[in-house]
């Protein structure tokens, strides 16, 4: 039997600022994106986060990236992949899938 080809969304490697907030927390944490696609994001966190965790994120994109328009957008996302930190000060690489987009997200709410 042949292997089934699974289409992955194009990933854009770029370092853009973002903020995320875990459930039941009022404080946003600043992070830098590693890569971004139409379906998800990879970034480094200062703390380990468990797979399956839902969180809010606000991202500022400088240009059109696939189906993502330039500008600021908010989203609800779910952690789907975690990696150990090489050094704690470098942060913990995590991957997340977008669950819901929220345009004109107010970071203070």
XYZ file of N, CA, C and O in Angstrom:
436
model
N 0.836 -1.189 0.000
C 0.000 0.000 0.000
C 0.875 1.245 0.000
O 1.874 1.294 0.697
N 0.465 2.232 -0.749
C 1.200 3.486 -0.805
C 0.924 4.354 0.408
O -0.087 4.217 1.083
N 1.828 5.253 0.667
C 1.648 6.189 1.779
C 0.718 7.308 1.362
O 0.812 7.825 0.256
N -0.171 7.664 2.235
C -1.098 8.762 1.965
C -0.389 10.084 2.224
O 0.276 10.247 3.254
N -0.499 11.002 1.274
C 0.125 12.323 1.424
C -0.799 13.218 2.250
O -1.962 13.368 1.935
N -0.262 13.767 3.307
C -1.026 14.690 4.152
C -0.544 16.100 3.857
O 0.642 16.408 3.993
N -1.459 16.944 3.425
C -1.129 18.334 3.089
C -0.959 19.142 4.371
O -1.804 19.140 5.238
N 0.173 19.810 4.488
C 0.415 20.727 5.597
C 0.352 22.141 5.083
O 0.809 22.434 3.980
N -0.177 23.025 5.890
C -0.237 24.433 5.521
C 1.184 24.984 5.424
O 2.086 24.565 6.148
N 1.377 25.920 4.501
C 2.689 26.553 4.343
C 3.072 27.256 5.638
O 2.271 27.965 6.233
N 4.298 27.033 6.078
C 4.794 27.662 7.294
C 5.686 28.839 6.926
O 6.511 28.737 6.034
N 5.503 29.924 7.645
C 6.291 31.123 7.426
C 7.199 31.305 8.632
O 6.726 31.458 9.754
N 8.499 31.224 8.388
C 9.472 31.409 9.457
C 9.690 32.903 9.609
O 10.141 33.571 8.683
N 9.331 33.428 10.755
C 9.501 34.848 11.007
C 9.499 35.084 12.506
O 8.916 34.310 13.263
N 10.171 36.105 12.918
C 10.223 36.471 14.332
C 9.356 37.700 14.533
O 9.788 38.819 14.265
N 8.127 37.479 14.941
C 7.219 38.585 15.228
C 6.750 38.466 16.673
O 6.641 37.374 17.214
N 6.481 39.610 17.292
C 6.024 39.568 18.684
C 4.589 39.057 18.783
O 3.783 39.233 17.871
N 4.309 38.434 19.899
C 2.958 37.966 20.196
C 2.800 37.962 21.712
O 3.772 38.138 22.452
N 1.569 37.787 22.149
C 1.272 37.664 23.575
C 0.316 36.507 23.746
O -0.535 36.283 22.890
N 0.448 35.790 24.854
C -0.519 34.741 25.139
C -0.947 34.824 26.595
O -0.272 35.402 27.438
N -2.108 34.241 26.849
C -2.659 34.217 28.211
C -3.287 32.848 28.436
O -4.127 32.410 27.656
N -2.853 32.186 29.491
C -3.392 30.874 29.845
C -4.731 31.039 30.557
O -5.032 32.113 31.092
N -5.544 29.990 30.594
C -6.849 30.067 31.269
C -6.704 30.493 32.732
O -5.739 30.131 33.403
N -7.649 31.260 33.185
C -7.726 31.736 34.566
C -6.554 32.635 34.973
O -6.250 32.778 36.139
N -5.870 33.204 33.990
C -4.799 34.161 34.284
C -5.176 35.505 33.675
O -5.711 35.561 32.577
N -4.870 36.559 34.377
C -5.192 37.895 33.869
C -4.007 38.539 33.162
O -4.173 39.501 32.427
N -2.815 38.002 33.365
C -1.597 38.597 32.819
C -1.245 37.963 31.474
O -1.284 36.750 31.314
N -0.898 38.830 30.511
C -0.427 38.370 29.204
C 1.081 38.183 29.271
O 1.779 38.958 29.919
N 1.603 37.176 28.580
C 3.040 36.911 28.518
C 3.531 37.207 27.113
O 2.965 36.708 26.134
N 4.568 38.034 26.999
C 5.154 38.361 25.696
C 6.029 37.206 25.225
O 6.816 36.650 26.007
N 5.887 36.859 23.945
C 6.687 35.794 23.338
C 7.055 36.204 21.921
O 6.525 37.171 21.384
N 7.953 35.449 21.330
C 8.314 35.661 19.933
C 7.950 34.412 19.140
O 8.283 33.299 19.549
N 7.279 34.598 18.038
C 6.862 33.500 17.166
C 8.097 32.903 16.485
O 8.999 33.632 16.079
N 8.116 31.586 16.332
C 9.155 30.895 15.569
C 8.683 30.705 14.135
O 9.383 31.005 13.184
N 7.456 30.176 13.987
C 6.846 30.081 12.657
C 5.338 30.109 12.794
O 4.793 29.872 13.871
N 4.679 30.417 11.680
C 3.246 30.658 11.665
C 2.674 30.095 10.377
O 3.317 30.166 9.327
N 1.485 29.528 10.444
C 0.790 29.051 9.246
C -0.685 29.406 9.382
O -1.114 29.955 10.401
N -1.474 29.054 8.365
C -2.915 29.289 8.422
C -3.571 28.487 9.540
O -4.649 28.834 10.014
N -2.939 27.393 9.941
C -3.571 26.479 10.886
C -2.970 26.501 12.288
O -3.558 25.936 13.208
N -1.799 27.124 12.453
C -1.203 27.117 13.775
C 0.043 27.954 13.895
O 0.421 28.687 12.982
N 0.681 27.825 15.040
C 1.812 28.671 15.385
C 2.797 27.873 16.245
O 2.399 26.976 16.977
N 4.069 28.215 16.125
C 5.089 27.671 17.016
C 5.791 28.859 17.661
O 6.118 29.836 16.995
N 6.000 28.768 18.973
C 6.646 29.853 19.708
C 7.326 29.288 20.937
O 7.187 28.112 21.259
N 8.086 30.115 21.637
C 8.777 29.688 22.865
C 8.093 30.337 24.061
O 7.800 31.529 24.040
N 7.879 29.522 25.092
C 7.268 30.024 26.321
C 8.282 30.001 27.454
O 9.216 29.195 27.432
N 8.122 30.864 28.447
C 9.040 30.862 29.582
C 8.771 29.713 30.556
O 9.550 29.470 31.461
N 7.661 29.000 30.360
C 7.286 27.899 31.242
C 6.763 26.742 30.397
O 6.238 26.955 29.308
N 6.913 25.512 30.870
C 6.341 24.399 30.109
C 4.813 24.465 30.151
O 4.242 24.860 31.168
N 4.174 24.110 29.051
C 2.712 24.080 28.970
C 2.315 22.692 28.490
O 2.910 22.158 27.555
N 1.303 22.140 29.103
C 0.864 20.786 28.810
C 0.105 20.706 27.477
O -0.658 21.609 27.138
N 0.323 19.620 26.726
C -0.452 19.374 25.503
C -1.938 19.415 25.828
O -2.358 18.954 26.883
N -2.722 19.971 24.904
C -4.165 20.062 25.082
C -4.626 21.344 25.739
O -5.824 21.640 25.758
N -3.711 22.135 26.282
C -4.075 23.386 26.959
C -4.611 24.401 25.958
O -3.973 24.676 24.942
N -5.785 24.965 26.227
C -6.334 26.061 25.429
C -5.801 27.371 25.989
O -5.644 27.509 27.206
N -5.536 28.334 25.111
C -5.044 29.639 25.547
C -5.448 30.692 24.532
O -5.806 30.385 23.405
N -5.382 31.943 24.948
C -5.626 33.076 24.052
C -4.289 33.599 23.567
O -3.308 33.578 24.309
N -4.268 34.110 22.337
C -3.040 34.685 21.793
C -3.398 35.889 20.931
O -4.443 35.906 20.275
N -2.527 36.881 20.944
C -2.637 38.051 20.069
C -1.334 38.135 19.292
O -0.251 38.090 19.871
N -1.448 38.238 17.953
C -0.287 38.244 17.062
C -0.372 39.463 16.153
O -1.455 39.830 15.697
N 0.776 40.065 15.867
C 0.860 41.178 14.917
C 1.654 40.704 13.710
O 2.843 40.430 13.829
N 1.004 40.565 12.552
C 1.713 40.127 11.348
C 2.031 41.335 10.464
O 1.189 42.206 10.287
N 3.235 41.391 9.913
C 3.647 42.543 9.117
C 3.126 42.522 7.679
O 3.145 43.536 7.003
N 2.679 41.347 7.213
C 2.234 41.216 5.816
C 1.275 40.043 5.709
O 1.098 39.292 6.665
N 0.680 39.882 4.548
C -0.191 38.740 4.287
C 0.620 37.453 4.386
O 1.682 37.330 3.787
N 0.149 36.496 5.182
C 0.808 35.204 5.340
C -0.228 34.117 5.051
O -1.051 33.812 5.908
N -0.200 33.575 3.851
C -1.235 32.610 3.477
C -2.587 33.282 3.518
O -2.792 34.317 2.880
N -3.508 32.743 4.303
C -4.842 33.337 4.448
C -4.935 34.320 5.610
O -6.012 34.823 5.897
N -3.821 34.567 6.285
C -3.817 35.486 7.420
C -3.480 36.888 6.923
O -2.415 37.124 6.359
N -4.407 37.809 7.136
C -4.232 39.190 6.686
C -3.198 39.908 7.552
O -2.999 39.549 8.716
N -2.539 40.939 6.994
C -1.597 41.705 7.815
C -2.334 42.441 8.930
O -3.505 42.769 8.797
N -1.633 42.679 10.016
C -2.225 43.395 11.140
C -2.351 42.504 12.355
O -1.833 41.394 12.407
N -3.076 43.008 13.326
C -3.219 42.297 14.595
C -4.458 41.402 14.580
O -5.505 41.796 14.094
N -4.296 40.192 15.102
C -5.458 39.326 15.288
C -5.323 38.583 16.604
O -4.235 38.369 17.123
N -6.443 38.221 17.162
C -6.482 37.413 18.367
C -7.019 36.044 18.017
O -7.696 35.875 17.002
N -6.704 35.078 18.828
C -7.196 33.730 18.565
C -7.266 32.923 19.848
O -6.659 33.271 20.853
N -8.029 31.866 19.754
C -8.026 30.821 20.758
C -7.256 29.682 20.115
O -7.479 29.364 18.936
N -6.317 29.086 20.832
C -5.483 28.026 20.268
C -5.305 26.908 21.293
O -5.573 27.092 22.480
N -4.842 25.759 20.804
C -4.631 24.579 21.650
C -3.214 24.056 21.439
O -2.786 23.859 20.303
N -2.499 23.807 22.533
C -1.149 23.249 22.458
C -1.239 21.817 21.915
O -1.985 20.993 22.439
N -0.469 21.546 20.849
C -0.473 20.216 20.236
C 0.906 19.558 20.272
O 1.033 18.375 19.976
N 1.904 20.338 20.613
C 3.267 19.811 20.605
C 4.109 20.597 21.593
O 4.032 21.823 21.648
N 4.921 19.896 22.366
C 5.840 20.559 23.287
C 7.218 19.936 23.133
O 7.342 18.772 22.769
N 8.243 20.722 23.364
C 9.622 20.248 23.309
C 10.329 20.720 24.564
O 10.011 21.779 25.104
N 11.303 19.972 25.033
C 12.058 20.432 26.200
C 12.919 21.646 25.834
O 13.338 21.788 24.686
N 13.152 22.484 26.806
C 14.028 23.643 26.593
C 15.470 23.172 26.574
O 15.873 22.361 27.409
N 16.242 23.650 25.612
C 17.682 23.334 25.621
C 18.324 23.978 26.840
O 19.096 23.359 27.541
N 18.007 25.228 27.029
C 18.389 25.968 28.229
C 17.137 26.691 28.711
O 16.414 27.272 27.887
N 16.847 26.679 30.017
C 15.616 27.315 30.503
C 15.460 28.768 30.059
O 14.362 29.217 29.760
N 16.573 29.498 29.967
C 16.476 30.904 29.559
C 16.096 31.070 28.083
O 15.690 32.144 27.649
N 16.232 29.997 27.282
C 15.824 30.045 25.866
C 14.328 29.833 25.691
O 13.780 30.117 24.636
N 13.664 29.286 26.692
C 12.234 29.035 26.617
C 11.928 27.640 26.110
O 12.805 26.909 25.651
N 10.665 27.282 26.210
C 10.173 25.967 25.824
C 9.444 26.066 24.486
O 8.422 26.749 24.396
N 9.928 25.414 23.432
C 9.224 25.446 22.147
C 7.893 24.700 22.238
O 7.852 23.564 22.724
N 6.831 25.342 21.807
C 5.510 24.711 21.771
C 4.849 24.989 20.428
O 5.067 26.042 19.818
N 4.061 24.046 19.975
C 3.270 24.217 18.766
C 1.801 24.203 19.146
O 1.404 23.488 20.076
N 1.007 24.986 18.454
C -0.419 25.072 18.764
C -1.226 25.180 17.478
O -0.763 25.752 16.493
N -2.437 24.634 17.519
C -3.361 24.770 16.400
C -4.374 25.856 16.730
O -4.789 26.001 17.881
N -4.740 26.639 15.717
C -5.755 27.662 15.910
C -7.115 26.988 16.020
O -7.446 26.108 15.226
N -7.897 27.424 16.992
C -9.240 26.902 17.196
C -10.268 27.924 16.724
O -11.266 27.580 16.119
N -9.998 29.199 16.986
C -10.947 30.272 16.647
C -10.180 31.584 16.497
O -9.323 31.899 17.311
N -10.492 32.331 15.436
C -9.884 33.652 15.243
C -10.801 34.713 15.814
O -12.023 34.617 15.719
N -10.202 35.767 16.367
C -10.946 36.900 16.932
C -10.314 38.172 16.397
O -9.205 38.522 16.818
N -10.968 38.832 15.493
C -10.437 40.075 14.932
C -10.555 41.204 15.940
O -11.473 41.253 16.734
N -9.598 42.150 15.859
C -9.579 43.322 16.732
C -9.625 42.941 18.201
O -10.362 43.504 18.977
N -8.808 41.977 18.580
C -8.738 41.510 19.963
C -8.189 42.618 20.848
O -7.172 43.219 20.560
N -8.870 42.894 21.948
C -8.398 43.855 22.929
C -7.563 43.100 23.956
O -8.073 42.274 24.698
N -6.261 43.395 24.021
C -5.348 42.660 24.892
C -5.638 42.879 26.376
O -5.220 42.100 27.204
N -6.313 43.942 26.722
C -6.530 44.236 28.135
C -7.698 43.472 28.717
O -7.895 43.469 29.913
N -8.503 42.833 27.883
C -9.683 42.142 28.416
C -9.387 40.716 28.776
O -8.444 40.117 28.403
